Coordinates of C-alpha atoms in Angstrom, one line a residue:
M12 CA -24.0 -49.5 -5.4
R13 CA -21.0 -47.1 -4.9
L14 CA -21.8 -43.3 -4.8
C15 CA -18.3 -42.4 -6.0
S16 CA -17.4 -45.4 -8.3
S17 CA -16.7 -43.1 -11.4
N18 CA -14.5 -40.1 -11.9
V19 CA -16.9 -38.6 -14.3
P20 CA -19.0 -36.0 -12.7
N21 CA -22.4 -37.2 -11.7
F22 CA -25.1 -34.3 -11.7
N23 CA -27.8 -36.4 -10.1
R24 CA -26.0 -36.8 -6.7
S25 CA -27.7 -35.2 -3.7
K26 CA -25.8 -32.6 -1.5
E27 CA -25.2 -35.2 1.1
E28 CA -23.8 -37.7 -1.7
E29 CA -21.5 -34.9 -2.8
F30 CA -20.2 -34.2 0.6
F31 CA -19.4 -37.9 1.1
C32 CA -17.6 -38.2 -2.3
G33 CA -15.4 -35.3 -1.3
L34 CA -14.1 -37.2 1.6
T35 CA -11.1 -39.2 0.1
T36 CA -7.6 -40.2 1.1
T37 CA -6.4 -40.0 -2.4
A38 CA -3.6 -37.7 -3.0
P39 CA -4.8 -34.3 -4.2
K40 CA -3.5 -33.6 -7.7
I41 CA -0.6 -31.0 -7.8
K42 CA -2.0 -27.8 -9.3
T43 CA 0.2 -26.0 -11.9
Y44 CA -0.3 -22.3 -11.7
F45 CA 1.8 -21.1 -14.5
I46 CA 4.2 -22.8 -17.1
L47 CA 6.2 -21.9 -20.1
S48 CA 6.4 -25.3 -21.6
S49 CA 4.4 -28.7 -21.2
Q50 CA 7.4 -30.3 -19.2
L51 CA 7.4 -30.6 -15.5
D52 CA 10.3 -32.8 -15.1
Y53 CA 11.5 -30.7 -12.1
T54 CA 8.3 -31.3 -10.0
L55 CA 9.0 -33.8 -7.2
P56 CA 6.8 -37.3 -7.3
F57 CA 4.1 -37.2 -4.6
E58 CA 5.7 -40.1 -2.8
S59 CA 9.1 -38.2 -2.5
Q60 CA 7.1 -35.2 -1.3
K61 CA 5.3 -37.2 1.4
E62 CA 8.4 -38.9 2.6
H63 CA 10.1 -35.5 3.0
K64 CA 7.1 -34.1 4.9
F65 CA 7.2 -37.2 7.3
Q66 CA 11.0 -36.8 7.9
Q67 CA 10.3 -33.1 8.9
K68 CA 7.4 -34.0 11.2
T69 CA 9.7 -36.6 13.0
I70 CA 12.4 -33.9 13.7
V71 CA 9.8 -31.5 15.0
N72 CA 8.7 -34.3 17.4
E73 CA 12.2 -34.7 18.7
N74 CA 12.5 -31.1 19.5
N75 CA 9.3 -31.0 21.4
F76 CA 10.5 -34.0 23.2
V77 CA 13.8 -32.3 24.3
R78 CA 11.9 -28.9 25.4
T79 CA 9.4 -31.1 27.4
N80 CA 12.1 -32.5 29.5
N81 CA 13.8 -29.1 30.1
F82 CA 10.4 -27.4 30.8
T83 CA 10.3 -28.2 34.6
W84 CA 13.3 -26.1 35.6
A85 CA 12.8 -23.5 32.9
Q86 CA 9.2 -22.8 34.2
Q87 CA 10.7 -21.2 37.4
C88 CA 11.6 -18.1 35.4
K89 CA 8.3 -17.8 33.9
R90 CA 8.9 -15.6 30.7
G91 CA 12.7 -15.1 31.6
L92 CA 15.9 -16.9 31.3
R93 CA 17.4 -18.7 34.1
V94 CA 21.1 -18.4 34.6
H95 CA 23.7 -19.9 36.9
V96 CA 25.6 -17.4 39.1
N97 CA 28.8 -18.8 40.5
S98 CA 30.5 -16.9 43.4
E99 CA 32.9 -17.7 46.1
D100 CA 30.2 -17.7 48.9
N101 CA 27.2 -19.2 47.2
N102 CA 26.0 -20.8 43.9
T103 CA 22.6 -19.8 42.9
Y104 CA 20.4 -19.4 40.0
K105 CA 19.0 -15.7 38.9
C106 CA 16.3 -15.0 36.3
F107 CA 16.9 -12.5 33.4
C108 CA 13.7 -11.0 32.8
P109 CA 12.5 -9.3 29.4
P110 CA 11.7 -5.7 29.4
A111 CA 7.8 -6.5 29.8
Y112 CA 8.4 -8.3 33.1
Y113 CA 10.0 -8.1 36.5
G114 CA 10.4 -9.7 39.8
N115 CA 12.6 -12.5 41.2
T116 CA 11.1 -15.0 38.7
C117 CA 9.8 -12.6 36.2
E118 CA 6.2 -13.0 37.6
Y119 CA 5.0 -9.4 37.3
Q120 CA 4.0 -7.5 34.1
N121 CA 5.5 -3.9 33.7
Q122 CA 3.2 -1.2 32.8
R123 CA 4.2 -0.2 29.4
V124 CA 3.4 0.8 25.7
S125 CA 3.8 -2.1 23.4
I126 CA 4.4 -1.0 19.8
T127 CA 4.6 -3.0 16.5
I128 CA 6.0 -0.6 14.0
Q129 CA 6.7 -1.2 10.2
I130 CA 8.6 1.5 8.3
R131 CA 8.4 2.6 4.6
A132 CA 10.8 4.9 2.8
I133 CA 9.9 4.3 -1.0
A134 CA 11.8 7.1 -2.2
Y135 CA 14.9 6.3 -0.2
W136 CA 15.9 2.8 -0.8
Q137 CA 19.7 3.4 -0.1
T138 CA 19.4 5.8 2.9
M139 CA 19.9 4.8 6.4
F140 CA 17.6 6.2 8.7
S141 CA 17.8 6.6 12.6
I142 CA 14.1 6.2 14.2
V143 CA 13.9 7.3 17.8
L144 CA 10.8 6.4 19.6
L145 CA 10.0 8.4 22.8
L146 CA 7.5 7.9 25.5
I147 CA 6.5 11.4 26.4
N148 CA 5.1 12.8 29.7
N149 CA 2.9 15.6 28.1
N150 CA 2.5 17.6 31.4
D151 CA 6.2 18.6 31.6
Q152 CA 7.4 17.0 28.3
T153 CA 10.1 14.7 29.9
I154 CA 10.9 11.5 28.4
E155 CA 9.9 8.4 30.3
S156 CA 12.0 6.0 28.1
Y157 CA 13.0 5.6 24.5
A158 CA 14.2 3.2 21.9
K159 CA 16.2 3.5 18.5
I160 CA 15.8 1.7 15.2
E161 CA 18.3 1.8 12.4
F162 CA 16.5 1.3 9.2
I163 CA 17.5 1.1 5.5
S164 CA 14.8 0.2 3.2
I165 CA 16.9 -2.0 0.7
Q166 CA 17.3 -4.5 3.4
D167 CA 14.7 -3.7 6.1
C168 CA 11.6 -3.4 4.0
G169 CA 8.7 -5.2 5.2
I170 CA 10.2 -5.9 8.9
K171 CA 7.9 -5.5 11.8
Y172 CA 9.7 -4.3 14.8
H173 CA 8.3 -5.0 18.3
I174 CA 9.2 -2.6 20.9
N175 CA 8.3 -2.1 24.5
L176 CA 8.5 1.5 26.3
L177 CA 8.4 1.3 30.0
Y178 CA 7.2 4.2 32.4
S179 CA 9.8 5.8 34.7
T180 CA 7.9 4.9 37.8
R181 CA 6.4 1.6 39.1
P182 CA 3.4 2.2 39.0
K183 CA 3.0 4.9 36.5
D184 CA 1.6 8.2 37.6
E185 CA -2.2 8.0 36.2
S186 CA -2.8 11.7 36.9
R187 CA -0.6 12.4 33.9
N188 CA -1.3 12.1 30.2
Y189 CA 1.4 10.3 28.0
S190 CA 2.1 9.9 24.2
I191 CA 4.6 8.3 21.8
R192 CA 6.6 10.6 19.5
I193 CA 8.5 9.4 16.8
D194 CA 11.6 11.5 15.3
V195 CA 13.4 10.5 12.2
F196 CA 16.9 11.3 11.2
D197 CA 19.0 10.9 8.0
R198 CA 22.3 9.3 9.2
H199 CA 24.1 10.1 6.2
S200 CA 23.5 14.0 6.4
M201 CA 22.5 14.0 10.0
E202 CA 19.4 16.1 8.9
Y203 CA 16.1 15.9 10.9
R204 CA 13.3 14.6 8.6
G205 CA 10.1 15.1 10.9
S206 CA 8.2 13.8 14.0
W207 CA 4.9 11.9 14.3
D208 CA 2.6 11.9 17.2
Y209 CA 0.5 9.1 18.7
P210 CA -1.6 9.9 21.9
I211 CA -2.3 7.0 24.4
V212 CA -6.0 7.3 24.3
F213 CA -6.6 4.8 27.0
P214 CA -4.2 5.8 30.0
F215 CA -6.1 3.7 32.6
L216 CA -4.7 0.4 30.8
P217 CA -1.7 -1.3 32.2
V218 CA -0.6 -2.1 28.8
N219 CA -1.3 0.0 25.7
R220 CA -0.8 -1.6 22.3
M221 CA -0.1 0.4 19.2
A222 CA 0.5 -0.8 15.6
I223 CA 2.2 1.8 13.4
I224 CA 2.8 2.0 9.7
L225 CA 5.5 5.0 9.5
V226 CA 5.8 6.3 6.0
I227 CA 8.8 8.5 5.5
P228 CA 7.9 11.0 2.7
A229 CA 9.7 11.6 -0.4
H230 CA 10.4 15.4 0.4
Q231 CA 11.1 17.1 3.7
L232 CA 8.0 18.6 4.8
Q233 CA 8.2 20.8 8.0
S234 CA 5.5 23.1 8.7
T235 CA 6.1 25.9 11.3
C236 CA 3.8 27.3 13.8
N237 CA 3.5 30.0 16.6
T238 CA 1.1 28.4 19.0
L239 CA 3.7 27.6 21.3
N240 CA 6.4 29.4 23.1
C241 CA 9.7 27.6 22.5
G242 CA 12.1 30.1 23.5
S243 CA 15.5 30.8 21.9
H244 CA 16.5 27.3 22.0
G245 CA 13.6 25.6 20.0
Q246 CA 11.2 25.9 17.1
C247 CA 7.5 25.4 17.1
L248 CA 6.7 22.7 14.4
L249 CA 3.6 20.6 13.5
F250 CA 3.7 16.8 13.5
M251 CA 3.6 15.1 10.3
N252 CA 0.5 13.0 11.0
S253 CA -1.7 15.8 12.6
D254 CA -2.1 19.4 13.1
R255 CA -0.9 19.4 16.7
S256 CA 2.3 21.4 17.5
F257 CA 5.3 20.7 19.6
C258 CA 8.6 22.4 20.4
K259 CA 11.7 20.9 18.4
C260 CA 14.5 21.6 20.8
N261 CA 18.0 22.4 19.4
D262 CA 20.9 20.1 20.0
G263 CA 21.4 19.8 23.9
W264 CA 18.1 21.1 25.0
S265 CA 15.0 19.5 26.1
G266 CA 11.8 19.8 28.3
K267 CA 8.9 22.1 28.1
G268 CA 9.6 25.2 26.1
C269 CA 13.3 23.8 25.5
M270 CA 14.3 25.4 28.8
I271 CA 16.4 22.3 30.1
A272 CA 20.0 22.4 29.2
G273 CA 21.9 19.0 28.7
S274 CA 24.2 17.7 31.5
S275 CA 27.7 19.1 31.4
K276 CA 29.1 15.7 32.6
F277 CA 27.4 13.7 29.9
H278 CA 27.3 14.8 26.3
C279 CA 27.1 13.3 22.8
A280 CA 30.2 12.9 20.7
P281 CA 31.2 15.4 18.1
N282 CA 29.2 15.4 14.8
S283 CA 26.3 13.3 16.5
L284 CA 22.8 14.8 17.6
S285 CA 21.3 15.0 21.1
V286 CA 17.6 14.7 20.7
G287 CA 16.6 14.8 24.6
T288 CA 17.5 13.7 27.9
N289 CA 16.6 10.5 29.8
R290 CA 17.7 9.9 33.5
D291 CA 20.2 12.7 33.2
R292 CA 21.7 11.1 30.2
P293 CA 21.7 12.4 26.6
I294 CA 19.8 10.6 23.8
C295 CA 22.0 10.5 21.0
V296 CA 21.8 9.9 17.1
C297 CA 25.1 8.8 15.8
P298 CA 26.5 9.4 12.3
L299 CA 27.7 6.6 10.1
G300 CA 30.5 4.7 11.5
K301 CA 29.8 5.5 15.3
F302 CA 27.6 3.8 17.9
G303 CA 27.2 3.5 21.5
S304 CA 24.9 5.2 23.8
R305 CA 26.9 8.5 23.4
C306 CA 28.4 7.7 19.9
Y307 CA 32.0 7.6 21.1
L308 CA 32.6 4.1 19.7
K309 CA 33.7 3.3 16.2
H310 CA 32.5 0.6 13.9
P311 CA 35.5 -1.7 12.6
S312 CA 36.5 -0.2 9.1
C313 CA 35.0 -2.0 6.1
P314 CA 37.5 -4.5 4.2
D315 CA 39.6 -3.0 1.4
N316 CA 37.7 -3.2 -1.9
M317 CA 34.6 -5.0 -0.5
C318 CA 32.2 -3.1 -2.4
K319 CA 32.5 -3.2 -6.2
N320 CA 31.3 -0.8 -9.0
G321 CA 31.0 2.4 -6.9
G322 CA 29.1 0.7 -3.9
T323 CA 29.1 2.1 -0.6
C324 CA 30.2 0.1 2.6
I325 CA 28.1 0.5 5.8
V326 CA 28.4 -1.3 9.1
R327 CA 25.3 -2.0 10.9
D328 CA 24.2 -1.9 14.4
E329 CA 26.2 -4.7 16.4
R330 CA 22.7 -5.8 18.2
M331 CA 21.2 -6.6 14.8
P332 CA 21.3 -10.0 13.5
S333 CA 23.2 -9.2 10.4
W334 CA 25.6 -6.6 11.9
K335 CA 28.3 -7.3 9.4
P336 CA 29.3 -4.8 6.9
I337 CA 26.8 -4.5 3.9
C338 CA 27.1 -2.8 0.4
I339 CA 24.8 -0.2 -0.9
C340 CA 25.0 -0.6 -4.6
M341 CA 25.0 2.1 -7.2
E342 CA 21.9 1.9 -9.8
S343 CA 22.5 -1.0 -12.3
Y344 CA 24.4 -3.2 -9.9
S345 CA 23.3 -5.6 -7.0
G346 CA 24.5 -8.6 -5.1
T347 CA 26.4 -9.0 -1.8
N348 CA 29.4 -7.0 -3.2
C349 CA 27.7 -5.1 -6.0
A350 CA 29.5 -7.3 -8.5
T351 CA 26.2 -8.3 -10.4
K352 CA 25.2 -6.3 -13.4
D353 CA 21.3 -5.9 -13.4
T354 CA 19.1 -6.4 -16.2
K355 CA 18.6 -3.2 -18.1
I356 CA 15.3 -2.1 -19.8
D357 CA 14.9 0.9 -21.9
I358 CA 11.3 2.4 -22.6
S359 CA 10.9 4.9 -25.5
F360 CA 7.9 7.2 -25.7
E361 CA 8.2 7.9 -29.6
K362 CA 4.9 8.3 -30.9
L363 CA 3.4 8.1 -27.6
P364 CA 2.0 10.6 -25.0
I365 CA 4.7 11.3 -22.5
P366 CA 3.2 9.8 -19.2
S367 CA 3.7 11.5 -15.8
A368 CA 4.6 8.1 -14.1
I369 CA 5.2 4.5 -15.0
L370 CA 4.6 1.3 -13.0
F371 CA 6.7 -1.7 -14.1
H372 CA 5.2 -5.1 -13.0
F373 CA 7.5 -8.0 -13.2
I374 CA 6.0 -11.4 -13.1
T375 CA 8.0 -14.6 -12.3
A376 CA 6.5 -17.9 -12.6
H377 CA 7.1 -20.8 -10.4
G378 CA 5.4 -23.6 -12.0
D379 CA 4.1 -25.4 -9.0
K380 CA 2.8 -22.3 -7.0
P381 CA 1.3 -19.1 -7.7
E382 CA 3.4 -16.4 -9.6
S383 CA 5.2 -13.6 -7.7
R384 CA 5.2 -9.9 -8.6
V385 CA 7.6 -7.1 -8.2
T386 CA 6.5 -3.6 -9.0
S387 CA 8.7 -0.6 -9.6
F388 CA 7.5 2.9 -9.7
K389 CA 9.3 5.8 -11.8
K390 CA 8.4 9.3 -12.3
I391 CA 8.8 11.0 -15.7
A392 CA 9.6 14.6 -16.5
V393 CA 7.6 16.6 -19.0
D394 CA 10.2 16.5 -21.8
Q395 CA 11.6 13.2 -21.3
M396 CA 11.5 11.0 -24.4
S397 CA 12.7 7.7 -22.8
T398 CA 13.5 6.2 -19.4
T399 CA 15.6 3.3 -18.2
I400 CA 15.0 1.0 -15.4
Y401 CA 17.3 -1.9 -13.8
I402 CA 15.9 -4.9 -12.2
S403 CA 18.0 -7.5 -10.2
T404 CA 15.6 -10.3 -9.9
M405 CA 14.7 -13.0 -12.4
F406 CA 11.3 -12.5 -14.3
H407 CA 9.5 -14.1 -17.2
L408 CA 7.0 -11.3 -18.2
I409 CA 6.8 -7.6 -17.6
F410 CA 3.7 -5.2 -18.0
V411 CA 4.3 -1.5 -18.2
E412 CA 1.4 0.8 -16.9
F413 CA 1.3 4.4 -17.9
F414 CA -0.2 7.2 -15.9

C-alpha cells in the first residue's frame, strides 16, 4: 500500500506519514502571486529554468577552480593584495594592505573603529551632501582620523557605507576617551546642516563596531548653548542626537575651545570649507565641481546639453564606481538625460476634508514573484484644494492614504 498514491488530501494520515509524503523530488508548482489576466505565456517552462540554473552553477564551479589554483601565492599577503615591484637592483613582491591591517604580509590588525552607516535625506532627494566622519580625541578635541562621503539621495538611497577610522598611534592611548562625530554640509550652498555624536562606550576593545542610520532632517535645526567656552572663533552648539554640547569652530580653526589656527602653509581652496585639522593638514569640504584633499582640482566639465528639460549636471567623486556625470532632473522628468516625461497624477479634494498629508502607494505586479511597492509622501497646505504627483516607475495599482 502506497502512502502518497493520490493527489487528494488524506486526513487519516499520521504525522509521520505526512512528513514522508512531503519528501518528494517532483518539481514544485510555480506560484503566481499577482496577475491581471489568465494568461501566463511569458513564464518560462520548468525545464528551461532548470537548465539555466545548471549552466549558472557550472560557471560558478569554474570560477572557484581558478581561485583554488591561485590561492597558494595569494595567501602570502593574508587579506592584502600582492604586487610585483620591479627595480634595477631587485625584483620582489610587496603587500598592499587594507586600512584594517598592517605588516609585511598584512598579518596584524589595526586598532580602529569600524562603522557601517546608512544615510537618509527624505526631504532632499536632489541635494548633494558632504558627510564628514571624525574620530575625536575627547581630551584635547584633536582629530585622530577622518573619512568623507558624498551622498545624493536620489542615487545613493539604501547604500550602506563601510568605513574604518584608525587611531593616530599604534597602539592607541587607552588613557584617553574617544568618540565619533559626524558633520553634514550642503555642497550646493556650502551650508552647515548639523553634527551627530556617537561615543565609544567600550574603549578597551581593539576594534569597536558601530551601525548608524543617519537621518538628515527636513529643516535646519541648530540649538545653541552656553555650557562651553568656545572663544571668539567658535560657537557652542548641541548635537542633533543628544543634549551634549560641543564647540563648532569657524572656518580655519580647530582644537579645544577653537584655539588652534589652521596651518599657514596648507589651506583649503577659495569657496571651500575647512572643518578641522589632521596631521597638520586641513580637512576640506569642496563645493560642486571641485575635488581633492584641498579642493584645488576641478572636475571635467559636463558635456553640452547633456541634461534635458532643465536638469542639472553633477560630476561625482572620481573614487566612486559611477563617477561619470549624472543628471539631477526637474520634477516631472526622469531618465539618464532627463528626457523621459513622468506619469502625472492629479488629486482633487472637492467635497472632501483637506488632509494634512498624503501617502501614495504604487503597486507593481510581477506575476511570478511578489508584487513591489513604492510609497511617496506629500504634505498638503491648509487652503490647497488639489495636488499633483509625478511617478517615473511603472505601476498597476495606486492607493491614496489621507492623514
